[in-house]
Coordinates of C-alpha atoms in Angstrom, one line a residue:
X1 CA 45.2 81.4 108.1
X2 CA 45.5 79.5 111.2
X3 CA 43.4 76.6 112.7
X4 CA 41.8 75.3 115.8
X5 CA 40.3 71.9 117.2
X6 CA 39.1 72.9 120.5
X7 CA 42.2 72.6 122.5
X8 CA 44.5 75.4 123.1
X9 CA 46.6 76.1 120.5
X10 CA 49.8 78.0 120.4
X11 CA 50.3 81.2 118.5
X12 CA 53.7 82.8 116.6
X13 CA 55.9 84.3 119.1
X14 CA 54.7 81.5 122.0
X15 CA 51.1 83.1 123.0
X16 CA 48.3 80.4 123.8
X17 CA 45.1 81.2 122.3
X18 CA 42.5 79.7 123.8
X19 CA 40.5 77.0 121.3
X20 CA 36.8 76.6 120.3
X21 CA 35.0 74.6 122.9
X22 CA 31.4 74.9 121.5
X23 CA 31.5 71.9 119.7
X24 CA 34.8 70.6 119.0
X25 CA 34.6 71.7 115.1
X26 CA 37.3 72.2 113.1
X27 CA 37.2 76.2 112.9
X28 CA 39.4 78.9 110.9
X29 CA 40.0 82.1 111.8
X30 CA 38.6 84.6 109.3
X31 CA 39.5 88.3 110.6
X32 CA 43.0 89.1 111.5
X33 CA 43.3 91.2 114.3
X34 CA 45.6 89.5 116.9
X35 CA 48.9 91.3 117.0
X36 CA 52.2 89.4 116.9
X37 CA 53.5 88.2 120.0
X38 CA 55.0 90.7 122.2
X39 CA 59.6 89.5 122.0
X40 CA 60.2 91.4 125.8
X41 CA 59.3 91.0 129.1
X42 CA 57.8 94.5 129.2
X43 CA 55.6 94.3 126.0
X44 CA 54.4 90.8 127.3
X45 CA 52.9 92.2 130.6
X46 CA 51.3 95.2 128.5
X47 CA 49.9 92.8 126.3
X48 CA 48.8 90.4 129.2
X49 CA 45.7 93.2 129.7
X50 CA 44.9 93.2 125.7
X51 CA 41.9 91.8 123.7
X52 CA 41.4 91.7 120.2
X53 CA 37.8 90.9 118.7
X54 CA 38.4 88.4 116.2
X55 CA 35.3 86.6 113.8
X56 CA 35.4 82.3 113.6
X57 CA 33.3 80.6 111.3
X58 CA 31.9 76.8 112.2
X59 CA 33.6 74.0 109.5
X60 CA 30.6 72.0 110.9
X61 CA 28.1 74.6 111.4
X62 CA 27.6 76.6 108.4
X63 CA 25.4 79.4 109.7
X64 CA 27.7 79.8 113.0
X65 CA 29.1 83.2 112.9
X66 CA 30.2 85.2 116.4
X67 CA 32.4 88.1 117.6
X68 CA 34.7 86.6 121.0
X69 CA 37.1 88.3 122.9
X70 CA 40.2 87.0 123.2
X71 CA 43.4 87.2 125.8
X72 CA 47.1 86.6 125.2
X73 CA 48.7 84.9 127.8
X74 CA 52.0 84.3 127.7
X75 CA 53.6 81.1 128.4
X76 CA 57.1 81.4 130.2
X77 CA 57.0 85.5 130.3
X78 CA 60.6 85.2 132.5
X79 CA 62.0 83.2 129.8
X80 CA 63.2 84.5 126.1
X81 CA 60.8 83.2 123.7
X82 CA 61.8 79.7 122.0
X83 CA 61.8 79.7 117.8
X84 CA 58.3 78.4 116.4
X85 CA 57.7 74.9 116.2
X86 CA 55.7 73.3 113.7
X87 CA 51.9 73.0 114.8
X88 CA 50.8 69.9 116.0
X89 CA 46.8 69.0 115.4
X90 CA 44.8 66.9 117.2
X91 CA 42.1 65.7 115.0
X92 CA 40.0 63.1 117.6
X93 CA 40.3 62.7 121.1
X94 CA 40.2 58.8 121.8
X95 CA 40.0 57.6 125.1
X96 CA 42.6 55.7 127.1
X97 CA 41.6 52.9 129.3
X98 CA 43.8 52.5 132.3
X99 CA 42.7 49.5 134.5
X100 CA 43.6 50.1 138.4
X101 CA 45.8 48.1 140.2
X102 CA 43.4 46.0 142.0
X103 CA 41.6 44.6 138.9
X104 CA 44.4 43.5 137.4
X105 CA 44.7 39.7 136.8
X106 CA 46.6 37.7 139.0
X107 CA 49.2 35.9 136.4
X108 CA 50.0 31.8 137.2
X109 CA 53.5 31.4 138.9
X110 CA 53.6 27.5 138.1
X111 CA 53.5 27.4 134.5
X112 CA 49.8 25.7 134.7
X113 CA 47.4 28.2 134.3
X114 CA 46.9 28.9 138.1
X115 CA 48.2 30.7 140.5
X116 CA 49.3 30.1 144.3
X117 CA 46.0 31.3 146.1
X118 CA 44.1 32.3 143.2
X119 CA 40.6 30.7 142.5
X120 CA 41.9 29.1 138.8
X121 CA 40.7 27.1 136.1
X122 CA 38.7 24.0 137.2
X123 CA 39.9 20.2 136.8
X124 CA 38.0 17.0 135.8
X125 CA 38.7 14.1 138.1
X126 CA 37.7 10.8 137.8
X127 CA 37.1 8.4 141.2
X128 CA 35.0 5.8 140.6
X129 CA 33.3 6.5 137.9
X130 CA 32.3 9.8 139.4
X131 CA 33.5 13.2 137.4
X132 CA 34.2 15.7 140.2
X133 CA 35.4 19.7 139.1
X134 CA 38.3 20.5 140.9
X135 CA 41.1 22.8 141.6
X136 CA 44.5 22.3 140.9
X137 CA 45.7 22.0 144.3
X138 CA 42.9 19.3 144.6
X139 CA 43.1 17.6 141.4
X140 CA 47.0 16.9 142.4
X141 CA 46.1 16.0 146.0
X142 CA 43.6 13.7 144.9
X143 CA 44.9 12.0 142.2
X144 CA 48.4 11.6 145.1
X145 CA 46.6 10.1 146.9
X146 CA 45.4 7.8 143.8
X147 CA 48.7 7.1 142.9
X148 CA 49.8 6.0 146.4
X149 CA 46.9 4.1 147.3
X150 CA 47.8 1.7 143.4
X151 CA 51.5 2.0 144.6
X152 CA 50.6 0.1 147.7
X153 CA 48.6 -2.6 146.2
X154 CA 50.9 -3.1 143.6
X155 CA 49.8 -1.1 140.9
X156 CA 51.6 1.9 141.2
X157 CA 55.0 3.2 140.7
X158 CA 57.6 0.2 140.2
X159 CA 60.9 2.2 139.4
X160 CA 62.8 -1.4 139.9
X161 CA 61.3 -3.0 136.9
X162 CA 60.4 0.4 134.7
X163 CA 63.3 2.6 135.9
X164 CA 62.9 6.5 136.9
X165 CA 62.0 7.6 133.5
X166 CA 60.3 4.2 132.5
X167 CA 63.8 4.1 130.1
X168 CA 63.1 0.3 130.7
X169 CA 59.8 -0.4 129.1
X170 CA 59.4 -1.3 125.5
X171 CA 57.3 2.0 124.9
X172 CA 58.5 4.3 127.5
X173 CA 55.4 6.8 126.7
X174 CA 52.9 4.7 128.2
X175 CA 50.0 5.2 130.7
X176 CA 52.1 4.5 133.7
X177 CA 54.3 7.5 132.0
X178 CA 51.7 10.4 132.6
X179 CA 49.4 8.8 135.1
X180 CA 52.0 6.4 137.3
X181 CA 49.2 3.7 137.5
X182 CA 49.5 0.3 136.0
X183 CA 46.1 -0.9 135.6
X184 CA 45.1 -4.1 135.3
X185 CA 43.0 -6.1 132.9
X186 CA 40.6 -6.7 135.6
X187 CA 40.8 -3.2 136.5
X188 CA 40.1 -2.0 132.7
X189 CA 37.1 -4.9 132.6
X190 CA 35.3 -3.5 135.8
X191 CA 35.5 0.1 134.6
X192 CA 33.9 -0.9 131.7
X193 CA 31.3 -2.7 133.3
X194 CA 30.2 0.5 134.9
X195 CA 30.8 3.0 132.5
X196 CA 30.4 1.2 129.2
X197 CA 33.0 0.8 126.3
X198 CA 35.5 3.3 126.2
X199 CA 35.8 6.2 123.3
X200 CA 37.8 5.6 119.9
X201 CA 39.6 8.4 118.7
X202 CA 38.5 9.0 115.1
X203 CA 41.3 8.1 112.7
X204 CA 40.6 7.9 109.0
X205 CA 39.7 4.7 107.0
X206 CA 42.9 4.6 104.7
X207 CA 44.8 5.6 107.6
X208 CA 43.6 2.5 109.5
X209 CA 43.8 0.1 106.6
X210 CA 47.2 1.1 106.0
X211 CA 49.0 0.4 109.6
X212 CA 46.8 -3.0 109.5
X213 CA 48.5 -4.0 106.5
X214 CA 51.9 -2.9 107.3
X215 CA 51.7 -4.6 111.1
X216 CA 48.8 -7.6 111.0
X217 CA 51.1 -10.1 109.7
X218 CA 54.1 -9.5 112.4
X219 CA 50.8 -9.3 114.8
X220 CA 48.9 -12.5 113.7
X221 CA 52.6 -14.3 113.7
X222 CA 53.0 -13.7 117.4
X223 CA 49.4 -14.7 118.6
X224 CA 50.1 -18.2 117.1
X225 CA 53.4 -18.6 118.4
X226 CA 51.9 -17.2 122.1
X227 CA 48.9 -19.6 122.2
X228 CA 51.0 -22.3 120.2
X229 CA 54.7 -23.2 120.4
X230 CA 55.6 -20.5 123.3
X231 CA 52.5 -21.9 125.3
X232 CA 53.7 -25.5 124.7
X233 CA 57.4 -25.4 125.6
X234 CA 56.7 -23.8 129.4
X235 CA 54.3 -26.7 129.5
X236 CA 56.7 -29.6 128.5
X237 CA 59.6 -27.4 130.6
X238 CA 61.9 -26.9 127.1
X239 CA 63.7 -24.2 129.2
X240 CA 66.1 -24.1 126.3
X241 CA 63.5 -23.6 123.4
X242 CA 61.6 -20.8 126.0
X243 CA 65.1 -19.0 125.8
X244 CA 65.3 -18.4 122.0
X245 CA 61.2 -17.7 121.6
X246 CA 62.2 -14.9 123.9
X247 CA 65.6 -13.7 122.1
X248 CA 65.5 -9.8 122.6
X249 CA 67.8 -9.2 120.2
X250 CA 71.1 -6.8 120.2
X251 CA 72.2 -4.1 118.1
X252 CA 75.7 -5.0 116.1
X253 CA 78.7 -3.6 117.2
X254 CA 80.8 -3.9 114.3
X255 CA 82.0 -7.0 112.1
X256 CA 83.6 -9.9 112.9
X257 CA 86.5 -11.7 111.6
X258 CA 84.4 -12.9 108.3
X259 CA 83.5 -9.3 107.9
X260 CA 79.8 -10.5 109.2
X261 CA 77.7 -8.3 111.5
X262 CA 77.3 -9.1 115.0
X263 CA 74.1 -8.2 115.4
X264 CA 71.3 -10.5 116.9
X265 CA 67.5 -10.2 115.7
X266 CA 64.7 -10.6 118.0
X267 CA 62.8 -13.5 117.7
X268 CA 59.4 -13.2 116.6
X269 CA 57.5 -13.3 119.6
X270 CA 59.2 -10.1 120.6
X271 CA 59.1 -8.6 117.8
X272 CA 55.3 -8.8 117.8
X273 CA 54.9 -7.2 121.1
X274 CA 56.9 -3.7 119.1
X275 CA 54.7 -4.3 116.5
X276 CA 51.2 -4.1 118.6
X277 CA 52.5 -0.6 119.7
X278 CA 53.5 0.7 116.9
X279 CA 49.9 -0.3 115.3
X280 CA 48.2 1.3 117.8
X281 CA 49.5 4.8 116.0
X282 CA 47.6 4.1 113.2
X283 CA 44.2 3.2 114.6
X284 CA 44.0 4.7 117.8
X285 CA 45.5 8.2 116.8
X286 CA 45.8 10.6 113.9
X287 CA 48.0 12.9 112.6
X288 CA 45.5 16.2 113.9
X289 CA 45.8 14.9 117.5
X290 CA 48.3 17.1 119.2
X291 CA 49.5 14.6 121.7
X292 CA 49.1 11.0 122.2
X293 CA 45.7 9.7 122.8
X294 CA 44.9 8.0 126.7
X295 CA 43.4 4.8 125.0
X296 CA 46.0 4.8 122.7
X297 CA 49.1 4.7 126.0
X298 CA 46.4 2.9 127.6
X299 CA 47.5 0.2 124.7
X300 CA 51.0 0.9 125.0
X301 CA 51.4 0.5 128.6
X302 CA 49.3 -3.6 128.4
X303 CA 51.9 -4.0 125.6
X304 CA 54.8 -3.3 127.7
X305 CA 52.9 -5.7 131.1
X306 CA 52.9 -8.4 128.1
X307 CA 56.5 -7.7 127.4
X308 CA 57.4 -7.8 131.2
X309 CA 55.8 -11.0 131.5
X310 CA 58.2 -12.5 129.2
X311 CA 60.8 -11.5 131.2
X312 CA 59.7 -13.1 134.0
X313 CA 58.9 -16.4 132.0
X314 CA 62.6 -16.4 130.8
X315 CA 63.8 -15.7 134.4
X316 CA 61.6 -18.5 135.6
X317 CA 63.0 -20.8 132.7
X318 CA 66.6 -19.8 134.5
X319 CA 65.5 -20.7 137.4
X320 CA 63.5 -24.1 136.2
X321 CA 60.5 -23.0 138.2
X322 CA 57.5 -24.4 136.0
X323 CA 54.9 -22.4 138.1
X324 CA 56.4 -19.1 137.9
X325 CA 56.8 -19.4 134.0
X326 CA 53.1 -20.5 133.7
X327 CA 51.6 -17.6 135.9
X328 CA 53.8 -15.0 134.0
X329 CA 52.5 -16.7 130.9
X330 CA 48.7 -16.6 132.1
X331 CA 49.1 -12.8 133.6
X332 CA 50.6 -12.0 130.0
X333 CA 47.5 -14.0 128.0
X334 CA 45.3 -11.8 130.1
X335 CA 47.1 -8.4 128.8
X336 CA 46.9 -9.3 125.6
X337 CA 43.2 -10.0 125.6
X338 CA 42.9 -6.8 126.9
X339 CA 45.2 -5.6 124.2
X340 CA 43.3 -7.1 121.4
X341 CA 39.8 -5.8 122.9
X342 CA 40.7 -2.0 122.2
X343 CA 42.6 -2.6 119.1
X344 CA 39.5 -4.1 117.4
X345 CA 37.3 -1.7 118.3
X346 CA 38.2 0.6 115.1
X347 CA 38.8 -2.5 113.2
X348 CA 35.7 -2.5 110.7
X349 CA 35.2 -4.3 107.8
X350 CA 36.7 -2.1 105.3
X351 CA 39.8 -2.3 107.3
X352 CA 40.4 -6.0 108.0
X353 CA 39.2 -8.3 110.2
X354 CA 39.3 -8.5 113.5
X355 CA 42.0 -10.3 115.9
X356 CA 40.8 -13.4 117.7
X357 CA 41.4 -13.6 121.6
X358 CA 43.7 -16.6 122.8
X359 CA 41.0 -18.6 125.1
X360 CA 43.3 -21.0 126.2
X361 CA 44.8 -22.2 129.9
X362 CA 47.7 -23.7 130.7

């Protein structure tokens, strides 16, 4: 017994016997008839002019029942026949989609998403207050220009004081990081003005009760000192007490004679300022957010303008220039203040109480 599918199907010997094309059913032959496959050239053309009468019966139509006339053909009748393969049945015919050339998508060269020319995924800038979509070739033109309008009043790039890589700040992954703007507190104040209070990121309860616990203490500490001793030595021009409030600290490198470390802790003051960034992990971000939050380098980067200031305090104190060390100490109040407003935003009850701002002059 042999089958068919409605394709051509190959016979013993290398004859193709043409399929069933009425409906595609799975048939079987029920009457013999068709003669083996002619093995020479000269019984292949004889049987090229012979039919057979052969009877198929419908698998999927039950009353189907017809005499046809079939034709051997040969397939390669120059050719000595090849030995008989197994049979191979095709059971459903599936389509194959084959997109054209031209429809193809254009793949991004960049790494970005976007390609040189191609009309790509759209952008949300910010200008003002006003969201505008735009490419990516606009979105970097305009925020460029953005960066090099800041840079020329001063708060912009400053690779003197930050370094290339901002290796030189505190936090090096900061706002002026990604963005390369240093905004000001007045800046932050005036955008809040127009646009109203700026979004938390949701972090959980415990997770907030738990980094204001571990880092309020070290935090409260240096808010005294700054709006208490620190404050009152630049005013009374102890240029030698300013020096160890601002002791940065350095790392031991190896023991001395005594067999003591030579190490040098920061002083308190300092070590608040690595303490307000670290905080700002555990109440400005939580562990599903796949990168750091912008509020929460937005924090980092007014931490590192505070730790800056100090710097230029204790190069004023160097330099005994009274009015240099109180502007540094003003522009770094203001920071903080700015600081302290995000920070206590996710601050509720159940997680502490809030810090208080230093409202003091000098």
């Amino acid at each position: 017994v042999e089958e068919a599918t409605g394709v051509d199907e190959q016979l013993e010997g290398g004859a193709m016997l043409p399929g069933d094309h009425h409906s595609m059913a799975h048939a079987t032959r029920l009457s013999p008839g068709l003669p083996t496959a002619p093995t020479t050239a000269v019984a292949i053309a004889d049987a090229m002019a012979t039919t057979r009468k052969c009877t198929w019966k419908s698998e999927s139509h039950a009353t189907f029942d017809e005499q046809r006339e079939l034709r051997i053909v040969p397939i390669f009748p120059q050719l000595p026949l090849a030995p008989k393969l197994p049979a191979v049945r095709r059971r459903l015919l599936l389509p194959l989609f084959c997109a054209p050339l031209g429809t193809m998508p254009v793949f991004a060269q960049d790494g970005l998403g976007v390609a040189d020319g191609a009309v790509g995924d759209k952008f949300t800038f910010t200008s003002e207050g006003k969201a505008q979509q735009l490419t990516e070739i606009e979105a970097r033109s305009a925020l460029t220009k953005k960066v090099e309008a800041a840079t020329a009043a001063g708060k912009g790039l400053d690779a003197t004081r930050r370094g290339q890589f901002n290796e030189k700040a505190l936090f090096s992954e900061d706002f002026y990081f990604k963005y390369g703007l240093r905004p000001t507190p007045d800046d932050l104040r005036a955008k809040r003005e127009r646009e109203g209070q700026p979004d938390i990121p949701y972090s959980p309860v415990q997770r907030r009760y738990s980094g204001y616990k571990k880092f309020e203490p070290r935090i409260s500490e240096g808010l005294a000192l700054y709006g208490g001793g620190y404050r009152a030595a630049i005013q009374a021009g102890a240029w030698a007490e300013v020096a160890a409030l601002l002791e940065k600290g350095a790392r031991s490198s190896g023991n001395n004679a005594a067999g003591e470390g030579t190490g040098v802790a920061a002083s308190a003051l300092r070590s608040s300022c690595r303490a307000m960034g670290l905080f700002g992990n555990t109440v400005l971000q939580s562990e599903n957010d796949s990168a750091t939050t912008a509020v929460n380098l937005l924090t980092r980067h007014l931490v590192n303008e505070l730790y800056f200031s100090m710097d230029d305090v204790a190069a004023a104190a160097k330099a005994d220039d009274k009015a240099a060390a109180k502007a540094a100490w003003t522009r770094g109040r203001d920071y903080l203040n700015e600081y302290l407003f995000l920070v206590n935003l996710p601050i509720s009850s159940k997680v502490g109480d809030k810090f208080a701002p230093i409202d003091l002059n000098i």
